[in-house]
Coordinates of C-alpha atoms and ligand atoms in Angstrom, one line a residue:
Chain A
M1 CA 84.8 65.9 101.5
F2 CA 85.6 68.1 98.5
A3 CA 81.9 68.3 97.6
Q4 CA 81.2 69.4 101.2
I5 CA 83.7 72.2 101.0
L6 CA 82.3 73.4 97.7
Q7 CA 78.8 73.4 99.2
Q8 CA 79.8 75.5 102.2
L9 CA 81.9 77.9 100.2
P10 CA 79.3 80.5 99.3
Q11 CA 78.1 80.7 103.0
Q12 CA 81.7 81.1 104.2
L13 CA 82.4 83.7 101.6
L14 CA 79.5 85.7 102.8
N15 CA 80.5 85.5 106.4
G16 CA 84.0 86.5 105.4
L17 CA 82.7 89.5 103.5
V18 CA 80.7 90.6 106.6
L19 CA 83.8 90.3 108.9
G20 CA 86.0 91.9 106.2
S21 CA 83.7 94.8 105.9
T22 CA 84.2 95.7 109.5
Y23 CA 88.0 95.4 109.1
A24 CA 87.8 97.6 106.0
L25 CA 85.8 100.3 107.7
F26 CA 88.1 100.3 110.7
A27 CA 91.2 100.4 108.6
L28 CA 89.8 103.2 106.4
G29 CA 89.7 105.6 109.3
F30 CA 93.1 104.5 110.5
T31 CA 94.7 104.9 107.2
L32 CA 93.0 108.2 106.5
M33 CA 94.3 109.6 109.8
F34 CA 97.8 108.3 109.1
G35 CA 97.8 109.5 105.5
V36 CA 96.5 113.0 105.9
L37 CA 97.7 113.9 109.4
G38 CA 101.0 112.0 109.2
V39 CA 100.7 110.4 112.6
I40 CA 100.2 106.9 113.9
N41 CA 97.5 107.7 116.4
L42 CA 97.3 104.8 118.8
T43 CA 94.1 106.1 120.4
Y44 CA 92.3 105.1 117.2
G45 CA 91.2 101.7 118.6
F46 CA 89.6 103.5 121.5
Y47 CA 87.0 105.1 119.2
F48 CA 86.0 101.7 118.1
T49 CA 85.5 100.6 121.7
T50 CA 83.8 103.8 122.7
A51 CA 81.2 103.8 119.9
A52 CA 80.3 100.2 120.7
F53 CA 79.7 101.1 124.4
L54 CA 77.8 104.2 123.5
A55 CA 75.6 102.2 121.2
L56 CA 75.2 99.6 124.0
Y57 CA 74.1 102.1 126.6
G58 CA 72.1 104.2 124.2
S59 CA 70.0 101.2 123.2
K60 CA 69.8 99.6 126.6
L61 CA 69.4 102.6 129.0
L62 CA 67.8 105.1 126.7
A63 CA 66.0 102.5 124.6
L64 CA 67.1 104.3 121.5
P65 CA 66.1 102.6 118.2
I66 CA 68.9 101.1 116.1
W67 CA 68.8 103.9 113.5
L68 CA 69.5 106.4 116.2
A69 CA 71.8 104.5 118.6
L70 CA 74.3 103.3 115.9
P71 CA 74.9 106.4 113.9
G72 CA 74.7 108.5 117.0
A73 CA 77.4 106.5 118.7
A74 CA 79.6 106.6 115.6
L75 CA 79.3 110.3 115.3
L76 CA 80.0 110.8 119.0
A77 CA 83.1 108.7 118.6
G78 CA 84.1 111.2 115.8
L79 CA 83.7 114.1 118.2
I80 CA 85.8 112.4 120.8
A81 CA 88.5 111.8 118.2
V82 CA 88.5 115.6 117.4
L83 CA 88.7 116.3 121.1
L84 CA 91.6 113.9 121.8
D85 CA 93.5 115.1 118.8
A86 CA 93.2 118.7 120.0
I87 CA 94.4 117.7 123.5
L88 CA 97.1 115.3 122.6
L89 CA 98.4 116.1 119.1
T90 CA 97.7 119.7 118.3
P91 CA 100.3 121.0 120.8
L92 CA 102.9 118.6 119.3
R93 CA 102.0 119.8 115.8
R94 CA 102.5 123.4 116.8
K95 CA 105.9 122.6 118.2
K96 CA 106.8 120.5 115.1
A97 CA 107.7 117.7 117.5
P98 CA 109.3 114.6 116.1
E99 CA 107.0 111.7 115.1
L100 CA 108.1 109.5 117.9
S101 CA 106.6 111.9 120.4
S102 CA 103.1 111.6 119.0
L103 CA 103.5 107.8 119.1
M104 CA 104.5 108.0 122.8
V105 CA 101.8 110.5 123.7
T106 CA 99.0 108.5 122.1
L107 CA 100.4 105.2 123.5
G108 CA 100.2 106.7 127.0
A109 CA 96.8 108.1 126.5
T110 CA 95.5 104.8 125.1
L111 CA 96.7 102.8 128.1
L112 CA 95.0 105.3 130.4
L113 CA 91.8 105.3 128.5
Y114 CA 91.5 101.5 128.4
S115 CA 92.2 101.3 132.1
L116 CA 89.5 103.8 132.8
M117 CA 87.1 101.9 130.6
T118 CA 87.9 98.6 132.3
A119 CA 87.6 100.2 135.8
T120 CA 84.2 101.6 134.8
F121 CA 82.6 98.7 132.8
G122 CA 84.6 95.6 133.8
T123 CA 85.9 93.0 131.4
E124 CA 82.6 91.2 130.9
I125 CA 81.9 90.6 127.2
R126 CA 78.6 92.0 126.0
R127 CA 76.6 92.5 122.8
L128 CA 73.9 94.9 121.7
P129 CA 70.4 93.9 122.8
P130 CA 69.4 91.2 120.3
A131 CA 66.0 92.8 120.0
I132 CA 67.5 95.9 118.4
I133 CA 67.5 94.1 115.0
S134 CA 65.8 91.1 113.6
H135 CA 68.1 88.0 113.5
A136 CA 65.7 85.9 111.5
A137 CA 67.5 84.0 108.7
I138 CA 67.0 85.2 105.2
M139 CA 67.7 82.6 102.6
L140 CA 69.2 83.7 99.3
G141 CA 70.2 81.0 96.8
G142 CA 71.3 78.6 99.5
V143 CA 73.1 81.2 101.5
R144 CA 71.9 82.1 104.9
M145 CA 72.1 85.6 106.1
N146 CA 70.4 88.0 108.5
L147 CA 69.5 91.7 108.5
S148 CA 72.5 92.7 110.6
Q149 CA 74.9 91.1 108.1
I150 CA 73.2 92.9 105.2
L151 CA 73.3 96.1 107.2
I152 CA 77.1 95.7 107.7
V153 CA 77.9 95.1 104.1
V154 CA 75.5 97.8 102.7
T155 CA 76.8 100.4 105.2
T156 CA 80.4 99.6 104.2
V157 CA 79.7 99.9 100.5
L158 CA 77.9 103.3 101.0
I159 CA 80.5 104.8 103.3
V160 CA 83.4 103.7 101.1
A161 CA 81.7 105.1 98.0
A162 CA 81.0 108.4 99.7
L163 CA 84.6 108.6 101.0
L164 CA 86.1 107.9 97.6
A165 CA 83.8 110.5 96.0
V166 CA 84.7 113.1 98.5
I167 CA 88.4 112.6 98.1
R168 CA 88.2 112.5 94.3
F169 CA 85.7 115.2 93.5
T170 CA 85.5 117.8 96.2
R171 CA 87.6 120.7 97.3
F172 CA 87.8 119.2 100.7
G173 CA 89.2 116.1 99.1
L174 CA 91.8 118.2 97.3
S175 CA 92.8 119.8 100.6
M176 CA 93.2 116.3 102.3
R177 CA 95.3 115.0 99.5
S178 CA 97.6 118.1 99.4
M179 CA 98.0 117.9 103.2
A180 CA 98.9 114.2 103.0
E181 CA 101.7 115.2 100.7
N182 CA 103.1 118.4 102.1
G183 CA 101.4 120.3 104.9
E184 CA 103.3 123.5 104.6
A185 CA 102.8 123.7 100.8
A186 CA 99.1 123.0 101.4
E187 CA 99.0 125.9 103.8
L188 CA 100.7 128.2 101.3
M189 CA 97.9 127.3 98.8
G190 CA 95.4 128.6 101.3
V191 CA 94.3 125.4 102.9
N192 CA 93.1 125.9 106.5
T193 CA 95.1 123.0 107.8
D194 CA 93.8 123.2 111.3
A195 CA 90.2 122.8 110.0
V196 CA 91.2 119.9 107.8
V197 CA 92.9 118.2 110.8
R198 CA 89.6 118.5 112.8
L199 CA 87.5 117.3 110.0
V200 CA 89.8 114.3 109.2
S201 CA 89.9 113.4 112.9
F202 CA 86.1 113.5 113.0
I203 CA 85.7 111.3 109.9
S204 CA 88.3 108.8 111.0
G205 CA 86.8 108.6 114.5
A206 CA 83.4 108.1 113.1
L207 CA 84.6 105.4 110.7
G208 CA 86.3 103.5 113.6
G209 CA 83.1 104.0 115.6
T210 CA 81.0 102.7 112.7
A211 CA 83.1 99.5 112.6
G212 CA 82.7 99.3 116.4
V213 CA 78.9 99.5 116.4
L214 CA 78.6 97.1 113.5
I215 CA 80.8 94.5 115.2
G216 CA 78.7 94.9 118.3
L217 CA 75.6 94.2 116.3
N218 CA 76.7 91.0 114.9
F219 CA 79.2 89.5 117.3
N220 CA 79.4 88.9 121.0
A221 CA 82.4 91.2 121.3
I222 CA 81.8 94.4 123.3
Q223 CA 84.4 94.8 126.0
P224 CA 86.9 97.6 126.8
Y225 CA 89.9 96.0 125.0
M226 CA 88.0 95.2 121.8
G227 CA 89.7 98.2 120.2
E228 CA 93.2 96.9 120.9
T229 CA 92.6 93.5 119.3
M230 CA 91.2 95.4 116.3
M231 CA 94.2 97.7 116.2
L232 CA 96.5 94.7 115.6
K233 CA 94.2 93.7 112.7
G234 CA 94.1 97.3 111.6
F235 CA 97.9 97.6 111.4
A236 CA 98.0 94.4 109.3
V237 CA 95.3 95.7 107.0
I238 CA 96.8 99.2 106.4
I239 CA 100.3 97.9 105.9
I240 CA 99.2 95.3 103.4
G241 CA 97.0 97.8 101.7
G242 CA 99.8 100.4 101.6
L243 CA 99.9 103.1 104.3
G244 CA 97.5 105.9 103.6
D245 CA 95.9 104.1 100.7
I246 CA 92.1 104.0 100.8
K247 CA 91.4 101.5 98.2
G248 CA 94.2 99.3 99.5
A249 CA 92.7 99.3 103.0
L250 CA 89.4 98.4 101.6
I251 CA 90.6 95.4 99.5
A252 CA 93.1 94.2 102.2
G253 CA 90.3 94.4 104.9
L254 CA 87.9 92.3 102.8
V255 CA 90.6 89.8 101.8
I256 CA 91.7 89.3 105.4
G257 CA 88.1 88.9 106.6
V258 CA 87.4 86.3 104.0
L259 CA 90.7 84.4 104.5
E260 CA 90.1 84.3 108.3
V261 CA 86.6 82.9 107.9
L262 CA 87.8 80.3 105.4
T263 CA 90.7 79.3 107.6
A264 CA 88.4 78.9 110.6
G265 CA 85.9 77.0 108.5
F266 CA 88.1 74.6 106.7
I267 CA 91.4 74.4 108.7
S268 CA 91.1 75.5 112.3
S269 CA 89.8 78.4 114.1
D270 CA 92.9 78.4 116.3
I271 CA 95.0 79.8 113.6
K272 CA 92.4 82.1 112.1
D273 CA 93.9 85.2 113.8
A274 CA 97.3 84.4 112.4
V275 CA 96.1 84.7 108.8
G276 CA 96.4 88.5 108.7
F277 CA 99.9 88.5 110.1
I278 CA 101.1 85.8 107.8
L279 CA 99.8 87.8 104.9
L280 CA 101.5 90.9 106.4
V281 CA 104.9 89.3 106.6
A282 CA 104.5 87.9 103.1
T283 CA 103.5 91.2 101.7
L284 CA 106.5 93.0 103.3
W285 CA 108.8 90.5 101.9
F286 CA 107.7 90.9 98.3
R287 CA 106.4 94.4 98.2
P288 CA 107.6 96.6 101.1
V289 CA 105.3 99.5 100.1
G290 CA 102.2 97.3 100.5
L291 CA 100.1 95.6 97.8
F292 CA 98.6 98.8 96.5
G293 CA 100.9 101.4 97.9
R294 CA 103.2 103.1 95.4
A295 CA 106.7 104.3 96.1
P296 CA 106.8 108.1 96.3
A297 CA 107.4 109.9 93.1
K298 CA 110.8 111.4 93.6
R299 CA 113.8 111.7 91.3
A300 CA 117.0 110.8 92.9
Chain B
M1 CA 103.2 153.4 97.3
S2 CA 104.3 150.4 99.4
V3 CA 102.1 147.4 99.2
L4 CA 104.3 145.7 101.8
K5 CA 105.6 147.6 104.8
V6 CA 107.7 145.6 107.3
R7 CA 108.8 147.2 110.5
G8 CA 110.9 145.7 113.2
L9 CA 110.2 142.1 112.2
T10 CA 111.9 139.6 114.4
L11 CA 111.8 135.8 113.7
G12 CA 113.6 132.9 115.1
Y13 CA 113.8 129.2 116.1
N14 CA 114.0 128.0 119.7
R15 CA 116.0 130.4 121.7
T16 CA 117.8 132.3 119.0
D17 CA 116.5 135.0 116.7
A18 CA 117.4 134.5 113.1
V19 CA 116.0 137.8 111.8
K20 CA 116.5 140.7 114.2
G21 CA 114.1 143.5 113.7
I22 CA 114.3 144.3 110.0
D23 CA 112.5 147.0 108.1
L24 CA 111.6 146.4 104.5
D25 CA 109.3 148.1 101.9
V26 CA 108.1 146.8 98.6
A27 CA 106.4 149.3 96.2
E28 CA 103.5 148.3 94.0
G29 CA 104.8 146.9 90.7
A30 CA 108.4 146.7 91.8
V31 CA 110.8 143.9 91.9
V32 CA 112.7 144.0 95.2
S33 CA 115.5 141.6 95.9
L34 CA 116.8 140.4 99.2
I35 CA 120.4 139.1 98.9
G36 CA 122.8 137.6 101.5
A37 CA 125.0 134.7 102.3
N38 CA 124.0 131.2 103.4
G39 CA 122.2 131.4 106.7
A40 CA 121.7 135.2 106.6
G41 CA 118.0 134.7 107.3
K42 CA 116.5 135.2 103.8
T43 CA 114.3 132.1 103.9
T44 CA 113.4 132.9 107.5
T45 CA 112.2 136.3 106.4
L46 CA 110.0 135.0 103.6
R47 CA 108.5 132.3 105.9
G48 CA 107.7 135.1 108.4
L49 CA 106.0 137.1 105.6
S50 CA 103.9 134.2 104.4
G51 CA 102.9 133.2 107.9
L52 CA 104.6 129.8 108.0
L53 CA 106.7 131.2 110.9
K54 CA 105.1 133.3 113.6
A55 CA 106.6 136.8 114.1
R56 CA 108.2 137.3 117.5
A57 CA 107.9 141.0 117.2
G58 CA 107.2 143.7 114.7
S59 CA 104.6 144.4 112.1
V60 CA 104.0 143.3 108.5
L61 CA 101.5 145.6 106.8
F62 CA 100.2 144.3 103.5
Q63 CA 98.0 146.8 101.7
G64 CA 97.5 148.4 105.0
A65 CA 96.3 145.3 106.8
E66 CA 98.3 143.7 109.6
M67 CA 99.5 140.2 108.6
A68 CA 101.8 139.4 111.6
G69 CA 100.2 136.8 113.7
Q70 CA 97.8 135.7 111.0
P71 CA 97.8 132.0 109.9
A72 CA 99.4 131.3 106.5
Y73 CA 96.1 130.5 104.8
K74 CA 94.8 133.9 105.6
I75 CA 97.9 135.6 104.3
T76 CA 97.5 133.6 101.1
R77 CA 93.9 134.7 100.9
A78 CA 95.1 138.3 101.1
G79 CA 97.2 137.7 97.9
V80 CA 100.7 137.2 99.3
I81 CA 101.9 134.0 97.5
Q82 CA 105.1 132.3 98.3
V83 CA 107.1 130.0 96.1
P84 CA 109.0 128.2 98.8
E85 CA 112.7 127.3 98.8
G86 CA 113.2 123.9 97.2
R87 CA 110.0 124.3 95.2
Q88 CA 107.8 122.0 97.3
V89 CA 105.6 120.8 94.5
F90 CA 103.1 118.1 95.4
A91 CA 105.2 115.2 94.1
N92 CA 102.5 112.5 93.9
M93 CA 100.0 114.7 92.2
T94 CA 99.9 115.4 88.5
I95 CA 100.9 118.7 87.0
E96 CA 97.3 119.4 86.4
E97 CA 96.4 118.8 90.1
N98 CA 99.3 121.0 91.2
L99 CA 98.0 123.8 89.2
R100 CA 94.5 123.2 90.5
M101 CA 96.0 123.4 94.1
G102 CA 97.4 126.8 93.2
A103 CA 93.9 128.1 92.6
Y104 CA 92.6 126.4 95.7
L105 CA 90.9 129.5 97.0
V106 CA 89.2 130.3 93.7
Q107 CA 85.7 128.9 93.5
D108 CA 84.8 130.2 90.0
K109 CA 85.6 127.4 87.5
A110 CA 85.7 129.7 84.5
E111 CA 88.3 131.9 86.3
I112 CA 90.4 128.9 87.1
A113 CA 90.3 127.8 83.5
R114 CA 91.3 131.3 82.3
R115 CA 94.3 131.3 84.7
R116 CA 95.3 127.8 83.6
V117 CA 95.4 128.9 80.0
G118 CA 97.7 131.8 80.9
V119 CA 100.0 129.6 82.9
L120 CA 100.3 127.0 80.2
E121 CA 101.0 129.7 77.6
R122 CA 103.9 130.8 79.8
F123 CA 105.1 127.3 80.4
P124 CA 104.3 125.2 77.4
R125 CA 106.5 122.4 78.7
L126 CA 104.0 121.9 81.6
G127 CA 101.1 121.8 79.1
E128 CA 102.8 118.9 77.3
R129 CA 102.6 116.6 80.3
L130 CA 99.6 117.6 82.4
Q131 CA 99.0 114.1 83.6
Q132 CA 102.6 113.4 84.7
L133 CA 103.4 113.3 88.4
A134 CA 105.2 116.4 89.5
G135 CA 107.8 114.5 91.4
L136 CA 109.1 113.0 88.2
L137 CA 109.9 116.4 86.6
S138 CA 113.4 117.8 86.5
G139 CA 114.5 120.4 89.0
G140 CA 114.0 123.2 86.5
E141 CA 110.6 121.9 85.4
Q142 CA 109.6 121.7 89.0
Q143 CA 110.6 125.3 89.5
M144 CA 108.4 126.3 86.5
L145 CA 105.6 124.3 88.0
A146 CA 106.1 126.0 91.4
I147 CA 105.9 129.4 89.8
G148 CA 103.0 128.4 87.6
R149 CA 101.2 127.1 90.6
A150 CA 101.7 130.4 92.4
L151 CA 100.5 132.3 89.4
M152 CA 97.2 130.3 89.5
A153 CA 96.6 132.3 92.7
D154 CA 97.0 135.6 90.8
P155 CA 99.4 137.0 93.5
K156 CA 99.3 140.6 94.5
L157 CA 102.7 140.0 96.0
L158 CA 104.9 137.1 94.8
L159 CA 107.6 135.9 97.2
L160 CA 110.2 133.9 95.4
D161 CA 112.8 132.0 97.5
E162 CA 115.9 131.2 95.4
P163 CA 114.2 130.1 92.2
S164 CA 117.5 129.6 90.5
M165 CA 118.9 127.3 93.2
G166 CA 120.5 124.1 91.9
L167 CA 119.5 124.7 88.3
A168 CA 121.6 124.4 85.1
P169 CA 122.6 127.8 83.5
L170 CA 120.1 127.5 80.7
F171 CA 117.3 127.1 83.2
I172 CA 118.6 129.9 85.4
E173 CA 118.4 132.2 82.4
E174 CA 114.9 131.1 81.7
I175 CA 113.8 131.7 85.3
F176 CA 115.2 135.3 85.2
A177 CA 113.5 135.8 81.8
I178 CA 110.2 134.8 83.5
I179 CA 110.8 137.2 86.4
R180 CA 111.5 140.0 83.9
A181 CA 108.3 139.2 82.0
L182 CA 106.3 139.1 85.2
K183 CA 107.7 142.6 86.1
V184 CA 106.7 144.0 82.7
E185 CA 103.2 142.7 83.3
G186 CA 103.1 144.7 86.5
R187 CA 103.5 142.0 89.1
T188 CA 105.0 142.9 92.5
I189 CA 107.8 140.6 93.5
L190 CA 110.1 140.1 96.5
L191 CA 113.0 137.9 95.3
V192 CA 115.4 136.1 97.5
E193 CA 118.6 135.1 95.7
Q194 CA 122.1 134.0 96.2
N195 CA 122.7 134.7 92.6
A196 CA 123.1 138.4 93.5
Q197 CA 124.3 139.6 90.1
A198 CA 121.3 138.2 88.2
A199 CA 118.9 139.3 91.0
L200 CA 120.2 142.9 91.0
E201 CA 119.8 143.1 87.2
V202 CA 116.1 142.4 87.3
S203 CA 115.4 144.4 90.5
D204 CA 114.4 148.0 91.2
H205 CA 115.4 148.0 94.8
A206 CA 117.6 145.7 96.9
Y207 CA 118.3 144.8 100.5
V208 CA 121.4 143.1 101.8
L209 CA 120.8 140.8 104.7
E210 CA 123.7 139.9 107.0
S211 CA 123.2 137.7 110.1
G212 CA 119.6 138.6 110.4
R213 CA 120.0 142.4 110.0
I214 CA 119.6 144.7 107.0
K215 CA 123.1 145.8 106.3
L216 CA 122.5 147.9 103.2
Q217 CA 119.6 148.9 101.0
G218 CA 119.0 151.1 98.0
P219 CA 118.2 151.2 94.3
A220 CA 119.5 148.0 92.7
T221 CA 121.9 149.8 90.5
E222 CA 123.4 151.5 93.5
I223 CA 123.7 148.3 95.5
A224 CA 125.3 146.6 92.4
S225 CA 128.0 149.3 92.3
N226 CA 128.7 149.3 96.0
P227 CA 132.3 148.3 96.7
E228 CA 131.4 146.2 99.8
V229 CA 128.7 144.3 97.9
I230 CA 131.0 143.8 94.9
A231 CA 133.6 142.4 97.3
A232 CA 131.2 140.1 99.3
Y233 CA 128.6 139.0 96.7
L234 CA 129.5 139.9 93.2
G235 CA 133.3 139.6 93.1
A236 CA 134.9 136.7 91.3
A237 CA 134.8 134.2 94.2
Ligands
ATP1 N1 114.1 125.1 111.2 C1 115.1 125.7 111.8 N2 115.4 125.4 113.1 C2 116.4 126.1 113.7 N3 117.2 127.0 113.1 C3 117.0 127.3 111.8 C4 115.9 126.6 111.1 N4 115.9 127.1 109.8 C5 116.9 128.0 109.8 N5 117.6 128.1 110.9 C6 118.7 129.0 111.2 O1 118.3 130.3 111.0 C7 119.3 131.1 110.3 C8 118.8 131.7 109.0 O2 118.5 130.6 108.1 P1 117.8 130.8 106.7 O3 117.3 129.5 106.2 O4 116.8 131.9 106.9 O5 119.0 131.4 105.9 P2 119.0 131.7 104.3 O6 119.5 133.1 104.2 O7 117.8 131.4 103.7 O8 120.2 130.8 103.8 P3 120.3 130.0 102.4 O9 120.9 130.9 101.5 O10 121.3 128.9 102.7 O11 119.0 129.4 102.0 C9 120.5 130.1 110.1 O12 121.4 130.3 111.2 C10 119.8 128.7 110.3 O13 120.7 127.8 110.8
MG2 MG1 117.2 130.0 102.2

């Protein structure tokens, strides 16, 4: 029994890493949006859904190859995010409306958008055409994987590295960090905050979209409400990782992915989805600012 | 010659006007102070000048160019730099990063380095702890950082909003010494203060704001000896 677990472990870890990568990607966009723009934008899950559907129809109807359908869908999701932010949140920002109103507006919009999606596409669960990528097993030291799993992990690594580098080393990164802290002060330094809002919305939407297309590639999961399910996970990930914390979201996403797969593999797949929330509650008990979040630097 | 020429500037919140059509001039190289009681509209005026608050009416000419209606980042780009009320340093960034933010619009690395050296000479205390988070500095140190950050932008017009607010007497003296030094170096400054006495001492010209209107204006020495001003702002309270 124990030997069997040990034998399966590497395989399960890999599967967990793949799932966790999509959680991490999804949470990154969400936490970036929250961190820099200071709003909990509930439409975020919709970009995940939208990109998956765009990739589905792009590859099915237009017969686009994978390298066009997937990035194209993710980028389009980014553009939709910019558009929705401009319609829903920019007017509130102008009026300096309280945070609760942005929550309400995005909640309303989300419900509307999902109903429209359901009315259009139905609730049937789909996946990207299998022929879009080879699913042949590749054996590597006793661990079985396929091209789509490799693609998911590699894409995540590249995107996270690029994002961290942009935040750390570029002027745009500086403008995002300053806005995350104090929007008015950032403006006084000469930051064009409207432009940063648009760019951050785009990047976040595209990150959510990337997670959506990658999920659609590897799992039988494309349906209108897929974004909602993911949002719940996303909340758990960004709270555990520390709100607005990029590295925290990455690590928490991977950890939850791995724990879910291990739970499903060795305990029961029925309680797999509870793992993230148990971790969430435990984290909040012991460290209310999240595992990696730090309390704001303020002197009393 | 006036670098800043404000005419009929009206600003407000919701349905009320907090600043009601004021005229104001700042000459090149001058220190001009704007004094007044709590709620007179001093901060509102500065926020209007820096573009954080949109003008409801009137004109703000800076070096001959209209600033009213421009977004704050463009006014900053023009060289009008505000040190906001309550300092507003980036608390979770280091002192080094705060200074870097001050020069956000400067692309030339050598120029940024040059300005940084100048700021650290002026504020040695900041230089001793460049890697410390700004939020952990004392109020006086944060004010130094806020001014240092503004100087990184090489302001053509510096707007200071109550730099002495909430500081210990020793720090207040230091702040006014800095303002005097900046004046000697030829900086143009619009200073908002409740500490009217100290403000008038460093200023060339002064405006007294009352309920959103300019009540009095003139050379600082004249304002300082005006009986009404003495009674309202300078008298032993
Ligand atoms: N954000 C705001 N919303 C609504 N009213 C405001 C706001 N800020 C200021 N006011 C009002 O505008 C008027 C002018 O305020 P302002 O802050 O400009 O005064 P001040 O002269 O800077 O006062 P202080 O010396 O206390 O800083 C006051 O009546 C104030 O209540
Ligand atoms: Mg004020």
